[in-house]
Amino acid sequence: MPPSAPEEAPPVNVPTPQPMAVPPIDEKEVAPVPPETSAAPAQAKAPEAPQHRARFDVAVIQALDKVTAETLRFEAPVGKPIRYKTLVFTVRACERSMPDEPIEDSIAYVEVLSQPRPEPGFPALPPRQAFKGWMFASSPGLDPFEHPVYAAWLISCRAAAPAPGPAPAPAR
């Protein structure tokens, strides 16, 4: 006869303990709240307005043609479509992080359409959305812009250069 395993003891039935009653707290046991001590007269403090990120007019984007290894850094004004080969970039917003944020970063909301240039004698093909979302300059790998031929990422946000004014009159 093969050796048998030792028998296990049956589980012990332990009764569930009853909840304990918590005695009420007397007012004598609670310490009073100390009054505010400030040199200024007691006035209702106005809540601080939330700070907003600084918005900029231009996003600096770098694009890469994966086939030819050609790169191009270009400026895309907010709201104006910019073409790079078969891609059309439209920046909807470009901002920089607040000074109190832990990482200094530029952030842009970008829409990218894929639309080949029309061939002469043929109708233009309708554009297809290739990407729509936020791009982060400090983390170029976070944006899910995936294209078989091109890669693109945000470099920074900046203010638009002022338009050149009229030349100053020569001094006489």
Tab-separated table of C-alpha atoms in Angstrom:
chain	number	residue	atom	x	y	z
A	1	MET	CA	0.000	0.000	0.000
A	2	PRO	CA	1.450	3.416	-0.961
A	3	PRO	CA	2.201	5.838	1.860
A	4	SER	CA	-0.750	8.112	2.452
A	5	ALA	CA	-0.564	11.831	2.989
A	6	PRO	CA	-1.055	12.994	6.544
A	7	GLU	CA	-4.601	13.981	7.268
A	8	GLU	CA	-5.345	17.669	7.547
A	9	ALA	CA	-7.259	19.023	10.496
A	10	PRO	CA	-10.725	20.339	9.721
A	11	PRO	CA	-10.995	24.172	9.600
A	12	VAL	CA	-11.732	25.817	12.896
A	13	ASN	CA	-14.954	27.777	13.045
A	14	VAL	CA	-14.084	31.137	14.667
A	15	PRO	CA	-17.033	33.372	15.591
A	16	THR	CA	-17.014	36.951	14.183
A	17	PRO	CA	-16.336	39.490	16.969
A	18	GLN	CA	-19.011	42.060	17.744
A	19	PRO	CA	-18.255	45.698	16.822
A	20	MET	CA	-17.026	47.853	19.658
A	21	ALA	CA	-19.090	50.811	20.773
A	22	VAL	CA	-17.153	54.091	20.558
A	23	PRO	CA	-17.878	56.446	23.446
A	24	PRO	CA	-19.058	59.957	22.471
A	25	ILE	CA	-16.512	62.798	22.536
A	26	ASP	CA	-17.049	65.549	25.109
A	27	GLU	CA	-16.517	69.206	24.234
A	28	LYS	CA	-13.841	69.293	26.945
A	29	GLU	CA	-11.730	66.823	24.982
A	30	VAL	CA	-11.678	68.925	21.780
A	31	ALA	CA	-9.087	71.700	21.601
A	32	PRO	CA	-10.420	75.047	20.355
A	33	VAL	CA	-9.195	76.332	16.989
A	34	PRO	CA	-6.622	79.082	17.530
A	35	PRO	CA	-7.662	82.471	16.107
A	36	GLU	CA	-5.789	83.712	13.015
A	37	THR	CA	-2.950	85.952	13.991
A	38	SER	CA	-2.106	88.395	11.257
A	39	ALA	CA	-0.986	91.997	11.211
A	40	ALA	CA	-3.456	92.856	8.465
A	41	PRO	CA	-7.042	93.599	9.391
A	42	ALA	CA	-9.386	90.669	9.120
A	43	GLN	CA	-10.634	90.797	5.551
A	44	ALA	CA	-12.018	88.119	3.351
A	45	LYS	CA	-9.167	87.014	1.113
A	46	ALA	CA	-10.024	87.132	-2.555
A	47	PRO	CA	-9.331	83.807	-4.219
A	48	GLU	CA	-6.379	83.950	-6.585
A	49	ALA	CA	-7.287	83.744	-10.228
A	50	PRO	CA	-5.940	80.540	-11.736
A	51	GLN	CA	-2.881	81.090	-13.848
A	52	HIS	CA	-3.036	80.047	-17.462
A	53	ARG	CA	-0.251	78.861	-19.691
A	54	ALA	CA	1.242	81.447	-22.003
A	55	ARG	CA	-0.103	81.086	-25.548
A	56	PHE	CA	2.133	81.700	-28.551
A	57	ASP	CA	1.529	82.435	-32.239
A	58	VAL	CA	4.008	80.042	-33.855
A	59	ALA	CA	4.950	76.387	-33.379
A	60	VAL	CA	8.378	75.217	-34.506
A	61	ILE	CA	8.053	71.685	-35.902
A	62	GLN	CA	10.656	69.313	-37.270
A	63	ALA	CA	9.689	66.752	-39.898
A	64	LEU	CA	11.621	63.748	-41.177
A	65	ASP	CA	11.237	61.890	-44.461
A	66	LYS	CA	12.067	58.317	-43.387
A	67	VAL	CA	12.832	57.229	-46.963
A	68	THR	CA	15.350	59.930	-47.908
A	69	ALA	CA	16.433	60.865	-44.334
A	70	GLU	CA	15.694	64.492	-45.210
A	71	THR	CA	14.746	66.684	-42.245
A	72	LEU	CA	13.149	70.079	-42.292
A	73	ARG	CA	12.506	72.444	-39.405
A	74	PHE	CA	9.698	74.873	-40.145
A	75	GLU	CA	7.462	77.374	-38.396
A	76	ALA	CA	3.712	76.858	-38.423
A	77	PRO	CA	1.612	79.872	-37.429
A	78	VAL	CA	-1.424	79.005	-35.326
A	79	GLY	CA	-4.481	78.477	-37.551
A	80	LYS	CA	-2.586	78.539	-40.871
A	81	PRO	CA	-2.083	75.253	-42.799
A	82	ILE	CA	1.535	74.514	-43.753
A	83	ARG	CA	2.450	71.818	-46.311
A	84	TYR	CA	5.452	69.497	-45.994
A	85	LYS	CA	5.504	67.152	-48.995
A	86	THR	CA	2.183	65.232	-48.773
A	87	LEU	CA	1.371	66.340	-45.202
A	88	VAL	CA	-0.565	69.462	-44.234
A	89	PHE	CA	0.066	70.687	-40.658
A	90	THR	CA	-2.413	72.985	-38.908
A	91	VAL	CA	-1.504	74.114	-35.401
A	92	ARG	CA	-4.593	74.968	-33.342
A	93	ALA	CA	-2.846	76.020	-30.098
A	94	CYS	CA	0.737	76.424	-28.900
A	95	GLU	CA	1.618	77.053	-25.256
A	96	ARG	CA	4.482	76.846	-22.812
A	97	SER	CA	4.322	75.406	-19.323
A	98	MET	CA	3.835	77.612	-16.276
A	99	PRO	CA	6.843	78.604	-14.163
A	100	ASP	CA	5.453	76.593	-11.224
A	101	GLU	CA	5.201	73.369	-13.279
A	102	PRO	CA	8.020	70.892	-12.630
A	103	ILE	CA	9.141	70.582	-16.276
A	104	GLU	CA	9.643	73.425	-18.721
A	105	ASP	CA	7.876	72.331	-21.876
A	106	SER	CA	6.225	73.518	-25.076
A	107	ILE	CA	2.882	71.945	-25.958
A	108	ALA	CA	0.945	72.236	-29.222
A	109	TYR	CA	-2.370	70.885	-30.473
A	110	VAL	CA	-1.719	69.854	-34.075
A	111	GLU	CA	-3.873	68.424	-36.853
A	112	VAL	CA	-2.046	66.663	-39.691
A	113	LEU	CA	-3.755	65.739	-42.949
A	114	SER	CA	-2.245	63.481	-45.582
A	115	GLN	CA	-3.046	64.775	-49.065
A	116	PRO	CA	-0.910	64.089	-52.129
A	117	ARG	CA	-0.434	66.998	-54.500
A	118	PRO	CA	-2.875	66.790	-57.397
A	119	GLU	CA	-1.476	65.457	-60.650
A	120	PRO	CA	-2.157	67.584	-63.741
A	121	GLY	CA	-5.321	66.397	-65.447
A	122	PHE	CA	-6.525	64.387	-62.443
A	123	PRO	CA	-8.858	65.484	-59.638
A	124	ALA	CA	-7.328	66.157	-56.217
A	125	LEU	CA	-7.651	63.290	-53.792
A	126	PRO	CA	-9.545	64.064	-50.579
A	127	PRO	CA	-7.330	64.565	-47.514
A	128	ARG	CA	-7.096	61.865	-44.838
A	129	GLN	CA	-6.472	62.633	-41.200
A	130	ALA	CA	-3.026	61.361	-40.206
A	131	PHE	CA	-2.855	62.833	-36.703
A	132	LYS	CA	-4.894	65.005	-34.356
A	133	GLY	CA	-3.701	65.677	-30.826
A	134	TRP	CA	-1.189	67.243	-28.473
A	135	MET	CA	2.557	67.178	-29.144
A	136	PHE	CA	5.056	67.731	-26.323
A	137	ALA	CA	8.510	69.167	-27.071
A	138	SER	CA	10.122	67.535	-24.018
A	139	SER	CA	8.749	64.088	-24.957
A	140	PRO	CA	8.678	63.693	-28.746
A	141	GLY	CA	7.963	59.973	-28.392
A	142	LEU	CA	4.657	60.596	-26.596
A	143	ASP	CA	2.729	61.858	-29.597
A	144	PRO	CA	1.151	58.994	-31.512
A	145	PHE	CA	1.871	60.490	-34.955
A	146	GLU	CA	2.484	57.345	-36.938
A	147	HIS	CA	3.037	57.539	-40.664
A	148	PRO	CA	4.846	55.008	-42.866
A	149	VAL	CA	6.935	57.668	-44.635
A	150	TYR	CA	7.141	60.706	-42.329
A	151	ALA	CA	7.816	61.544	-38.692
A	152	ALA	CA	7.181	64.928	-37.073
A	153	TRP	CA	7.597	66.397	-33.619
A	154	LEU	CA	7.313	69.732	-31.825
A	155	ILE	CA	10.484	71.699	-31.084
A	156	SER	CA	9.064	74.774	-29.317
A	157	CYS	CA	6.485	77.547	-29.270
A	158	ARG	CA	7.402	81.172	-29.830
A	159	ALA	CA	5.848	84.539	-30.484
A	160	ALA	CA	5.563	85.670	-34.081
A	161	ALA	CA	8.210	88.132	-35.220
A	162	PRO	CA	6.798	91.635	-35.516
A	163	ALA	CA	6.037	92.687	-39.072
A	164	PRO	CA	8.676	94.996	-40.467
A	165	GLY	CA	7.464	98.569	-40.324
A	166	PRO	CA	8.251	101.362	-42.738
A	167	ALA	CA	11.909	102.361	-42.961
A	168	PRO	CA	12.779	105.273	-40.701
A	169	ALA	CA	13.134	108.617	-42.451
A	170	PRO	CA	16.757	109.684	-42.899
A	171	ALA	CA	17.933	112.336	-40.435
A	172	ARG	CA	18.599	115.753	-41.976
